[in-house]
Amino acid sequence: MAFSTTSFAGAKLEAPFLKSALSSRASPSSKFPILWKPIRSRKTLIQRGVRCEVAASDAFVRTDKLSALEQLKTSAADRYTKERSSIVVIGLSVHTTPVEIREKLAIPEAEWPRAIGELCSLNHIEEAAVLSTCNRMEIYVLALSQHRGVKEVTEWMSKTSGIPASELRQHQFLLYNKDATQHIFEVSAGLDSLVLGEGQILAQVKQVVKVGQGVLGFGRNISGLFKHAITVGKRVRTETNIAAGAVSVSSAAVELALMKLPESSHATAKMLVIGAGKMGKLVIKHLAAKGCTKMVVVNRSEERVAAIREELMNVEITYKPLEEMLTCAAEADVVFTSTASEAPLLLKEHVEDLPPVGPEDGGLRLFVDISVPRNVGSCVADIETVRVYNVDDLKEVVAANKEDRLRKAMEAQAIIAEESKQFEAWRDSLETVPTIKKLRAYAERIRMAELEKCLSKMGDDIPKKTRKAVEDLSRGIVNKLLHGPMQHLRCDGSDNRTLSETLENMHALNRMFSLETEISVLEQKFRAKVESQKPQDNHAVPQSIQDQWFGSVPSVWPPP
């Protein structure tokens, strides 16, 4: 008999209602003729993470063919609710996705907080972060359900970009937990970049943390992941010197242009840089480092260009406003574009009438477009006297010094493996937090119950001072008793032996005090999600919404 896995998703919602369902008796004259057999002795039923003590006269066990279904359903529910939330990355990068799709998915930095908020409003997403650069668009989330979380994020990406979800799935990659951790560490270290070891991506990872500070949804797990990634990126660059050579998109763009020009024209070729932002400034610096002493910079305002001119005193930098862009392009041999414009600045009709480049400079005008979205329309490449290169073409530069960079990458992988273990240990150490909370809540319930008994025996005319003394005494006793167990549940995750012992202690305490019978952490999160979705008139959440969240519950459970 085959079962659909989605049919068990509803088990997460069942736990709060299980006890009441079990306590209701099935009448022999029930509308549904089902056979029930009384339990002869007192049994403990463990179902959906909820422990129910059921008296012999109040419980029945089903004896028809549905028992196998119930066992399978119980197993699926227990597995689902006991698993912790997963770190998932849903990404599209230069390695898997053409620039035409990436530019539609690109999210400006100013929109990252809004994107985080929208992602965390999805049903199965707790935390989120956005890493959007010219080479990648990656969404990092803490998901209550891997399958449903991926589905929701993919649909969100489709909605925001206008690209069908089916097309996105052809290019996107999915990584979970340890694989997701290793990926962001490799990204931060520059191992996943077109230019191995490029430094810009580390700055962009830092910016994710900076922008995420104070944003609801950039939570402990995801922020901890990115902060650790920054540490890894710094360590890899310090210990392997992987950043030597062309280590950014901007420097690779300059190297690519010089590779395409005749060597004899390197010092005389006329350079034009359109855009004086971060990327444009780096292009100018790398051109200067390669011996270019004269260039024209087109920008909306002269302020940034003047600041760059002051920084590079030995380079003749001429400023031109954006309105003179085509005039400047007509005089240039190489044009670099790096603006934040969402629409192309240069199209075929703008370029085809430009005067040809002299044979001493190769006879071809080069356009090196490092912007995403692209500043140079793809139609410009149809002109015979023009060559257009974008970020996808920088692979040619990456091929240089490949052997040396691969050696450094191997050294970096050893560092990443070590740091990944430390991060996973830190995440494992967080597992004890729910047990600490449940143990304290358990002790507090006992303290309050016994305190009430004591005070009731002492009468109503107890002086406030005496009442306070008794309350302080009860708290003191509880705190003293809990001190030892709490100390053995706390661990920073840096020592594997200590972490292993801590987790053993956690499981032991869960067994001794039946703490696993409390509503699971995941279930609490799901209930919180449901509460947040309730209409303002406080009516119950419609069944259609509950089914969307948790899947439909098979009609055979709970029993009628």
Coordinates of C-alpha atoms in Angstrom, one line a residue:
M1 CA 0.0 0.0 0.0
A2 CA 1.5 3.3 -1.1
F3 CA 1.3 6.5 1.0
S4 CA 1.9 10.0 -0.1
T5 CA 4.5 11.8 2.1
T6 CA 2.5 15.0 1.9
S7 CA -0.4 13.3 3.8
F8 CA 1.8 13.2 6.9
A9 CA 2.7 16.9 6.9
G10 CA -0.5 17.6 8.9
A11 CA 0.9 15.7 11.8
K12 CA 2.6 18.8 13.1
L13 CA -0.7 20.4 13.8
E14 CA -2.2 17.3 15.4
A15 CA -0.2 17.1 18.7
P16 CA -2.1 19.9 20.5
F17 CA -5.4 18.1 19.8
L18 CA -4.3 14.5 20.3
K19 CA -5.1 14.2 24.0
S20 CA -8.6 15.5 23.7
A21 CA -9.2 13.3 20.7
L22 CA -8.1 10.2 22.6
S23 CA -10.2 11.0 25.6
S24 CA -13.4 11.1 23.6
R25 CA -15.1 7.7 23.6
A26 CA -16.3 6.0 20.4
S27 CA -19.9 4.9 20.8
P28 CA -20.8 1.4 19.5
S29 CA -23.6 3.1 17.6
S30 CA -21.2 5.6 16.0
K31 CA -22.0 6.8 12.5
F32 CA -18.8 5.0 11.4
P33 CA -18.7 1.3 12.2
I34 CA -15.2 0.9 13.6
L35 CA -14.0 -1.8 16.0
W36 CA -12.3 -0.7 19.3
K37 CA -10.8 -2.9 21.9
P38 CA -10.5 -1.6 25.6
I39 CA -7.0 -1.4 27.1
R40 CA -6.8 -3.8 30.1
S41 CA -4.0 -2.0 31.9
R42 CA -2.8 1.5 32.3
K43 CA -0.7 2.4 29.2
T44 CA 1.4 5.3 28.1
L45 CA 0.7 6.4 24.6
I46 CA 3.4 8.4 22.9
Q47 CA 1.9 10.2 20.0
R48 CA 3.2 13.3 18.0
G49 CA 5.6 14.1 20.8
V50 CA 2.7 14.2 23.4
R51 CA 2.6 11.8 26.3
C52 CA -0.9 10.8 27.3
E53 CA -1.6 8.9 30.5
V54 CA -4.9 7.1 29.8
A55 CA -6.9 5.1 32.3
A56 CA -8.2 1.6 31.3
S57 CA -11.8 2.8 31.2
D58 CA -11.0 5.8 29.0
A59 CA -8.9 4.4 26.2
F60 CA -9.5 2.2 23.2
V61 CA -7.2 0.7 20.6
R62 CA -8.2 0.3 17.1
T63 CA -8.0 -3.3 15.8
D64 CA -9.0 -3.0 12.2
K65 CA -6.6 -2.7 9.2
L66 CA -5.9 1.0 9.8
S67 CA -3.4 0.2 12.6
A68 CA -0.6 -0.1 10.1
L69 CA -1.4 3.3 8.7
E70 CA -1.5 4.8 12.1
Q71 CA 1.9 3.4 13.0
L72 CA 3.4 4.8 9.8
K73 CA 1.8 8.1 10.4
T74 CA 3.1 8.2 13.9
S75 CA 6.6 7.5 12.8
A76 CA 6.5 10.2 10.2
A77 CA 5.1 12.7 12.6
D78 CA 7.7 11.9 15.3
R79 CA 10.5 12.2 12.8
Y80 CA 9.2 15.5 11.5
T81 CA 8.6 17.2 14.8
K82 CA 11.9 16.0 16.4
E83 CA 14.1 17.3 13.6
R84 CA 15.4 20.8 14.1
S85 CA 15.0 23.5 11.5
S86 CA 17.2 23.3 8.5
I87 CA 19.6 25.9 7.0
V88 CA 18.9 25.9 3.3
V89 CA 20.4 27.9 0.4
I90 CA 18.5 28.4 -2.8
G91 CA 20.8 29.9 -5.3
L92 CA 21.6 30.8 -8.8
S93 CA 25.2 31.7 -9.7
V94 CA 27.4 32.4 -12.7
H95 CA 28.3 28.7 -12.8
T96 CA 24.7 27.6 -13.4
T97 CA 22.7 30.6 -14.7
P98 CA 23.2 33.0 -17.6
V99 CA 23.4 36.7 -16.9
E100 CA 20.0 37.2 -18.6
I101 CA 18.3 35.4 -15.8
R102 CA 20.5 36.7 -12.9
E103 CA 19.9 40.3 -13.8
K104 CA 16.2 39.8 -13.4
L105 CA 16.7 38.2 -10.0
A106 CA 19.1 40.9 -8.7
I107 CA 17.9 42.7 -5.5
P108 CA 19.5 46.1 -4.7
E109 CA 21.1 46.3 -1.3
A110 CA 18.5 48.8 -0.1
E111 CA 15.8 46.2 -0.7
W112 CA 17.4 43.4 1.3
P113 CA 15.5 44.2 4.5
R114 CA 12.2 44.2 2.6
A115 CA 13.1 40.9 1.0
I116 CA 14.0 39.4 4.4
G117 CA 10.7 40.5 5.8
E118 CA 8.8 39.0 2.8
L119 CA 10.7 35.7 3.0
C120 CA 10.1 35.4 6.8
S121 CA 6.4 35.9 6.2
L122 CA 6.3 32.7 4.2
N123 CA 4.7 29.8 6.0
H124 CA 7.8 27.7 6.7
I125 CA 10.6 30.2 6.8
E126 CA 11.9 31.5 10.2
E127 CA 15.0 33.4 9.3
A128 CA 16.5 34.7 6.0
A129 CA 19.3 36.5 4.3
V130 CA 19.9 37.7 0.8
L131 CA 23.3 37.7 -1.0
S132 CA 22.8 39.4 -4.3
T133 CA 25.9 40.3 -6.4
C134 CA 26.8 40.5 -10.0
N135 CA 27.8 36.8 -10.0
R136 CA 25.1 35.2 -7.8
M137 CA 21.7 35.5 -6.3
E138 CA 21.4 33.3 -3.2
I139 CA 18.7 33.1 -0.5
Y140 CA 19.7 31.7 2.8
V141 CA 16.9 30.6 5.1
L142 CA 16.2 28.7 8.3
A143 CA 13.3 26.5 7.2
L144 CA 10.8 24.6 9.4
S145 CA 10.4 22.2 6.5
Q146 CA 13.0 21.7 3.8
H147 CA 10.6 20.7 1.0
R148 CA 7.9 23.3 1.7
G149 CA 10.5 26.0 2.5
V150 CA 12.2 25.5 -0.9
K151 CA 8.9 25.5 -2.7
E152 CA 7.8 28.7 -1.1
V153 CA 11.1 30.5 -1.7
T154 CA 11.2 29.4 -5.3
E155 CA 7.7 30.7 -5.8
W156 CA 8.7 34.0 -4.1
M157 CA 11.7 34.3 -6.4
S158 CA 9.5 33.6 -9.4
K159 CA 7.0 36.2 -8.3
T160 CA 9.6 39.0 -7.7
S161 CA 11.5 38.3 -10.9
G162 CA 8.8 37.4 -13.4
I163 CA 10.6 34.2 -14.3
P164 CA 8.5 31.0 -14.2
A165 CA 9.3 28.7 -11.3
S166 CA 9.9 25.8 -13.8
E167 CA 12.6 27.8 -15.5
L168 CA 14.2 28.8 -12.2
R169 CA 14.4 25.2 -11.2
Q170 CA 16.5 24.4 -14.3
H171 CA 19.3 26.7 -13.0
Q172 CA 19.0 26.9 -9.2
F173 CA 21.0 24.8 -6.8
L174 CA 19.8 23.6 -3.4
L175 CA 22.1 22.9 -0.4
Y176 CA 21.1 21.9 3.1
N177 CA 22.7 22.3 6.6
K178 CA 26.3 21.1 6.4
D179 CA 26.5 21.5 2.6
A180 CA 24.9 25.0 2.9
T181 CA 27.5 25.9 5.6
Q182 CA 30.4 24.8 3.5
H183 CA 29.1 26.7 0.5
I184 CA 28.8 30.1 2.2
F185 CA 32.3 29.5 3.7
E186 CA 33.7 28.8 0.2
V187 CA 31.9 31.8 -1.2
S188 CA 33.3 34.1 1.6
A189 CA 36.8 32.7 1.0
G190 CA 36.5 33.4 -2.7
L191 CA 36.6 29.8 -3.8
D192 CA 33.3 29.9 -5.6
S193 CA 34.1 33.1 -7.5
L194 CA 35.1 33.4 -11.1
V195 CA 38.4 34.9 -10.0
L196 CA 39.6 32.5 -7.3
G197 CA 40.2 34.3 -4.0
E198 CA 38.6 37.6 -5.1
G199 CA 38.2 40.0 -2.2
Q200 CA 35.0 41.8 -3.1
I201 CA 32.8 38.9 -2.1
L202 CA 34.1 39.0 1.5
A203 CA 33.1 42.7 1.6
Q204 CA 29.7 41.8 0.2
V205 CA 29.2 39.0 2.9
K206 CA 30.1 41.6 5.5
Q207 CA 27.5 43.9 4.0
V208 CA 24.8 41.2 4.4
V209 CA 25.6 41.2 8.2
K210 CA 25.7 45.0 8.4
V211 CA 22.4 45.4 6.6
G212 CA 20.8 42.6 8.5
Q213 CA 21.5 44.0 12.0
G214 CA 18.2 44.9 13.6
V215 CA 16.1 43.4 10.8
L216 CA 13.5 41.1 12.1
G217 CA 14.1 37.7 10.4
F218 CA 17.9 38.0 10.3
G219 CA 18.0 35.6 13.3
R220 CA 20.5 33.8 15.4
N221 CA 21.2 30.9 13.1
I222 CA 21.5 32.8 9.8
S223 CA 23.4 35.8 11.3
G224 CA 25.7 33.3 13.1
L225 CA 26.3 31.6 9.8
F226 CA 27.3 34.8 8.0
K227 CA 29.5 36.0 10.9
H228 CA 31.3 32.8 10.9
A229 CA 31.7 33.0 7.1
I230 CA 33.4 36.4 7.6
T231 CA 35.9 34.8 10.0
V232 CA 36.6 32.0 7.5
G233 CA 37.1 34.4 4.6
K234 CA 39.6 36.4 6.6
R235 CA 41.5 33.3 7.8
V236 CA 41.7 31.8 4.3
R237 CA 43.2 35.0 2.9
T238 CA 45.6 35.4 5.7
E239 CA 46.9 31.9 5.8
T240 CA 46.9 31.0 2.1
N241 CA 47.7 34.3 0.4
I242 CA 45.0 33.3 -2.1
A243 CA 44.2 36.9 -2.8
A244 CA 47.5 37.4 -4.7
G245 CA 47.0 38.4 -8.3
A246 CA 43.7 39.3 -9.9
V247 CA 41.3 38.9 -7.0
S248 CA 38.2 40.9 -8.0
V249 CA 35.8 41.2 -10.9
S250 CA 37.2 44.7 -11.5
S251 CA 40.8 43.6 -11.7
A252 CA 39.8 40.6 -13.9
A253 CA 38.0 43.0 -16.2
V254 CA 41.2 45.1 -16.6
E255 CA 43.3 42.0 -17.2
L256 CA 40.8 40.7 -19.8
A257 CA 40.9 44.0 -21.7
L258 CA 44.7 44.0 -21.7
M259 CA 44.7 40.4 -23.0
K260 CA 42.5 41.4 -25.9
L261 CA 44.6 44.5 -26.8
P262 CA 47.9 44.3 -28.7
E263 CA 50.7 44.4 -26.1
S264 CA 52.2 47.4 -27.9
S265 CA 49.1 49.5 -27.3
H266 CA 48.8 48.9 -23.5
A267 CA 50.3 52.3 -22.7
T268 CA 48.6 54.2 -25.4
A269 CA 45.1 52.8 -25.7
K270 CA 42.3 55.3 -24.8
M271 CA 40.4 54.1 -21.7
L272 CA 36.8 55.1 -20.8
V273 CA 35.2 54.2 -17.5
I274 CA 31.4 54.7 -17.2
G275 CA 30.4 54.9 -13.6
A276 CA 32.5 56.0 -10.6
G277 CA 30.9 53.8 -7.9
K278 CA 32.7 51.0 -6.0
M279 CA 33.2 48.9 -9.1
G280 CA 34.2 51.8 -11.3
K281 CA 36.7 53.1 -8.7
L282 CA 38.3 49.7 -8.6
V283 CA 38.6 49.5 -12.4
I284 CA 40.3 52.9 -12.3
K285 CA 42.7 51.7 -9.6
H286 CA 43.6 48.5 -11.5
L287 CA 44.1 50.4 -14.7
A288 CA 46.5 52.7 -12.9
A289 CA 48.3 49.7 -11.4
K290 CA 48.8 48.3 -14.9
G291 CA 50.5 51.5 -16.0
C292 CA 47.6 53.5 -17.5
T293 CA 48.2 57.1 -16.7
K294 CA 45.4 58.7 -18.6
M295 CA 41.6 58.0 -18.8
V296 CA 38.2 59.5 -19.0
V297 CA 35.5 58.8 -16.4
V298 CA 31.8 59.4 -17.2
N299 CA 29.6 59.8 -14.1
R300 CA 26.3 61.6 -13.1
S301 CA 28.2 63.9 -10.8
E302 CA 31.8 65.1 -10.6
E303 CA 32.1 64.7 -6.8
R304 CA 33.1 61.0 -6.8
V305 CA 35.5 61.5 -9.7
A306 CA 37.2 64.4 -7.9
A307 CA 37.7 62.2 -4.9
I308 CA 39.3 59.5 -7.0
R309 CA 41.5 62.0 -8.7
E310 CA 42.8 63.3 -5.4
E311 CA 43.6 59.7 -4.4
L312 CA 45.4 58.9 -7.6
M313 CA 47.6 62.0 -8.0
N314 CA 49.8 60.5 -10.7
V315 CA 46.9 59.6 -13.0
E316 CA 45.3 62.1 -15.4
I317 CA 41.5 61.6 -14.9
T318 CA 39.2 63.6 -17.0
Y319 CA 35.6 63.9 -15.9
K320 CA 32.7 64.0 -18.3
P321 CA 28.9 64.2 -17.5
L322 CA 26.6 61.3 -18.5
E323 CA 25.2 63.4 -21.3
E324 CA 28.5 63.2 -23.1
M325 CA 28.8 59.4 -22.8
L326 CA 28.5 58.7 -26.6
T327 CA 30.9 61.3 -27.5
C328 CA 33.5 59.9 -25.1
A329 CA 32.8 56.3 -26.4
A330 CA 33.5 57.5 -29.9
E331 CA 37.0 58.5 -28.8
A332 CA 37.8 55.4 -26.7
D333 CA 39.4 52.1 -27.6
V334 CA 38.2 50.3 -24.4
V335 CA 34.9 51.1 -22.6
F336 CA 34.3 49.8 -19.1
T337 CA 30.7 50.1 -17.8
S338 CA 29.8 49.7 -14.1
T339 CA 26.7 51.6 -13.2
A340 CA 23.6 50.7 -11.2
S341 CA 21.3 51.5 -14.1
E342 CA 18.5 48.9 -14.5
A343 CA 18.2 49.6 -18.2
P344 CA 21.0 49.3 -20.9
L345 CA 22.9 52.5 -21.5
L346 CA 24.4 51.5 -24.8
L347 CA 22.4 49.8 -27.6
K348 CA 23.2 48.9 -31.1
E349 CA 21.9 52.1 -32.6
H350 CA 24.2 54.0 -30.2
V351 CA 27.3 52.1 -31.1
E352 CA 27.1 51.2 -34.8
D353 CA 27.8 54.7 -36.1
L354 CA 30.9 55.3 -33.8
P355 CA 34.1 55.8 -35.8
P356 CA 36.3 52.7 -36.0
V357 CA 39.3 52.0 -33.8
G358 CA 42.8 52.3 -35.4
P359 CA 44.7 49.1 -36.4
E360 CA 47.4 49.9 -33.9
D361 CA 44.9 49.3 -31.1
G362 CA 43.5 46.1 -32.7
G363 CA 40.9 47.6 -34.9
L364 CA 38.1 46.6 -32.5
R365 CA 36.4 48.7 -29.9
L366 CA 36.1 46.7 -26.6
F367 CA 33.2 47.0 -24.3
V368 CA 33.8 45.3 -20.9
D369 CA 30.5 45.4 -19.0
I370 CA 30.8 44.3 -15.3
S371 CA 27.3 45.5 -14.3
V372 CA 24.3 43.3 -13.4
P373 CA 21.8 44.2 -14.9
R374 CA 24.0 44.8 -18.0
N375 CA 24.8 48.3 -19.1
V376 CA 25.6 47.2 -22.7
G377 CA 22.7 45.6 -24.6
S378 CA 23.4 42.1 -26.1
C379 CA 22.5 43.5 -29.5
V380 CA 25.8 45.5 -29.5
A381 CA 27.7 42.3 -30.0
D382 CA 26.2 42.0 -33.5
I383 CA 28.4 44.9 -34.7
E384 CA 31.5 43.5 -36.5
T385 CA 33.9 46.3 -35.3
V386 CA 32.9 45.7 -31.7
R387 CA 33.6 43.1 -29.0
V388 CA 31.4 42.9 -25.9
Y389 CA 32.4 41.1 -22.7
N390 CA 30.4 40.7 -19.6
V391 CA 30.9 39.1 -16.2
D392 CA 30.4 35.6 -17.7
D393 CA 33.4 36.2 -20.0
L394 CA 35.9 36.7 -17.1
K395 CA 36.4 32.9 -17.0
E396 CA 39.3 33.5 -19.5
V397 CA 41.2 35.5 -16.9
V398 CA 40.5 32.9 -14.2
A399 CA 42.4 30.3 -16.4
A400 CA 45.6 32.2 -15.8
N401 CA 47.8 30.8 -13.0
K402 CA 45.3 28.1 -12.5
E403 CA 47.7 25.6 -11.0
D404 CA 48.9 28.0 -8.2
R405 CA 45.4 29.0 -7.3
L406 CA 44.2 25.4 -7.1
R407 CA 47.0 24.6 -4.7
K408 CA 45.9 27.5 -2.5
A409 CA 42.3 26.5 -2.8
M410 CA 43.2 23.0 -1.5
E411 CA 44.8 24.7 1.5
A412 CA 41.7 26.8 2.0
Q413 CA 39.4 23.7 1.9
A414 CA 41.3 22.3 4.9
I415 CA 40.6 25.5 6.8
I416 CA 36.9 25.5 5.7
A417 CA 36.5 21.9 6.8
E418 CA 37.8 22.8 10.3
E419 CA 35.6 25.9 10.6
S420 CA 32.6 24.0 9.3
K421 CA 32.9 21.5 12.2
Q422 CA 33.2 24.3 14.7
F423 CA 30.0 26.0 13.3
E424 CA 28.1 22.7 13.3
A425 CA 29.2 22.1 16.9
W426 CA 27.9 25.6 17.8
R427 CA 24.6 24.7 16.2
D428 CA 24.4 21.4 18.0
S429 CA 25.1 23.3 21.3
L430 CA 21.9 25.3 20.6
E431 CA 19.9 22.0 20.9
T432 CA 20.2 22.2 24.7
V433 CA 18.4 25.5 24.9
P434 CA 14.9 24.0 24.7
T435 CA 15.8 21.5 27.3
I436 CA 17.1 24.2 29.7
K437 CA 13.8 26.1 29.2
K438 CA 11.6 23.1 29.7
L439 CA 13.5 21.9 32.8
R440 CA 13.2 25.3 34.4
A441 CA 9.5 25.5 33.5
Y442 CA 9.0 22.0 34.9
A443 CA 10.7 22.9 38.2
E444 CA 8.8 26.2 38.3
R445 CA 5.4 24.4 38.0
I446 CA 6.3 22.1 40.9
R447 CA 7.6 25.0 43.0
M448 CA 4.4 27.0 42.5
A449 CA 2.1 24.0 43.2
E450 CA 4.0 23.1 46.4
L451 CA 4.1 26.8 47.5
E452 CA 0.4 27.1 47.1
K453 CA -0.2 24.0 49.2
C454 CA 2.2 25.4 51.9
L455 CA 0.6 28.9 52.0
S456 CA -3.0 27.4 52.1
K457 CA -2.0 25.4 55.2
M458 CA -0.6 28.5 56.9
G459 CA -3.9 30.4 56.6
D460 CA -5.1 33.6 55.1
D461 CA -3.5 36.0 57.6
I462 CA 0.1 35.3 56.7
P463 CA 2.2 38.5 57.0
K464 CA 3.6 39.7 53.7
K465 CA 7.1 39.4 55.1
T466 CA 6.6 35.7 55.9
R467 CA 5.0 35.0 52.5
K468 CA 7.9 36.6 50.8
A469 CA 10.4 34.6 52.9
V470 CA 8.6 31.4 52.0
E471 CA 8.6 32.3 48.3
D472 CA 12.3 33.2 48.4
L473 CA 13.1 30.0 50.2
S474 CA 11.3 28.0 47.5
R475 CA 13.1 29.8 44.7
G476 CA 16.4 29.4 46.4
I477 CA 15.9 25.6 46.8
V478 CA 14.9 25.2 43.1
N479 CA 17.8 27.4 41.9
K480 CA 20.3 25.4 44.0
L481 CA 18.9 22.1 42.7
L482 CA 18.9 23.3 39.1
H483 CA 22.4 24.7 39.2
G484 CA 24.2 21.5 38.6
P485 CA 22.0 20.2 35.7
M486 CA 22.1 23.6 34.1
Q487 CA 25.9 23.8 34.2
H488 CA 26.0 20.4 32.4
L489 CA 23.7 21.6 29.7
R490 CA 25.7 24.7 28.8
C491 CA 28.4 24.4 26.2
D492 CA 29.9 26.8 23.7
G493 CA 30.4 24.1 21.1
S494 CA 34.2 24.6 20.8
D495 CA 35.1 21.3 22.4
N496 CA 33.7 18.2 20.7
R497 CA 34.2 16.0 23.8
T498 CA 32.4 18.6 26.0
L499 CA 29.6 19.0 23.4
S500 CA 29.1 15.2 23.2
E501 CA 28.8 15.0 26.9
T502 CA 26.4 17.9 27.0
L503 CA 24.1 16.3 24.4
E504 CA 24.2 13.0 26.4
N505 CA 23.2 15.0 29.5
M506 CA 20.4 16.7 27.6
H507 CA 18.9 13.3 26.5
A508 CA 19.3 11.9 30.0
L509 CA 17.4 14.8 31.5
N510 CA 14.8 14.6 28.9
R511 CA 14.2 11.0 29.8
M512 CA 14.4 11.4 33.6
F513 CA 11.9 14.3 33.7
S514 CA 9.8 13.3 30.6
L515 CA 10.7 16.7 29.1
E516 CA 10.2 15.3 25.6
T517 CA 6.5 15.1 26.4
E518 CA 6.3 18.9 26.2
I519 CA 5.1 20.4 22.9
S520 CA 8.1 20.2 20.6
V521 CA 10.0 23.3 19.7
L522 CA 9.0 22.9 16.0
E523 CA 5.4 22.6 16.9
Q524 CA 5.6 25.8 19.0
K525 CA 7.0 27.5 16.0
F526 CA 4.2 26.2 13.8
R527 CA 1.6 27.3 16.3
A528 CA 3.1 30.8 16.4
K529 CA 3.0 30.9 12.6
V530 CA -0.7 29.9 12.7
E531 CA -1.4 32.6 15.4
S532 CA 0.3 35.2 13.3
Q533 CA -2.0 34.4 10.3
K534 CA -5.3 34.6 12.3
P535 CA -7.7 37.2 11.0
Q536 CA -8.1 40.4 13.1
D537 CA -11.6 39.4 14.2
N538 CA -10.0 36.5 16.1
H539 CA -12.0 33.9 14.3
A540 CA -10.3 30.5 13.7
V541 CA -7.9 30.1 10.8
P542 CA -9.9 28.7 7.9
Q543 CA -9.2 25.0 7.1
S544 CA -7.9 25.9 3.7
I545 CA -5.1 27.9 5.2
Q546 CA -4.3 25.2 7.7
D547 CA -4.1 22.7 4.9
Q548 CA -1.8 25.0 3.0
W549 CA 0.5 25.1 6.1
F550 CA 0.4 21.5 7.3
G551 CA -1.2 19.4 4.6
S552 CA -4.6 17.8 4.9
V553 CA -5.0 15.4 7.9
P554 CA -6.4 12.0 6.8
S555 CA -10.0 11.5 7.8
V556 CA -9.1 8.3 9.7
W557 CA -7.4 10.4 12.5
P558 CA -8.4 11.4 15.0
P559 CA -11.0 8.7 15.5
P560 CA -14.7 9.8 15.5

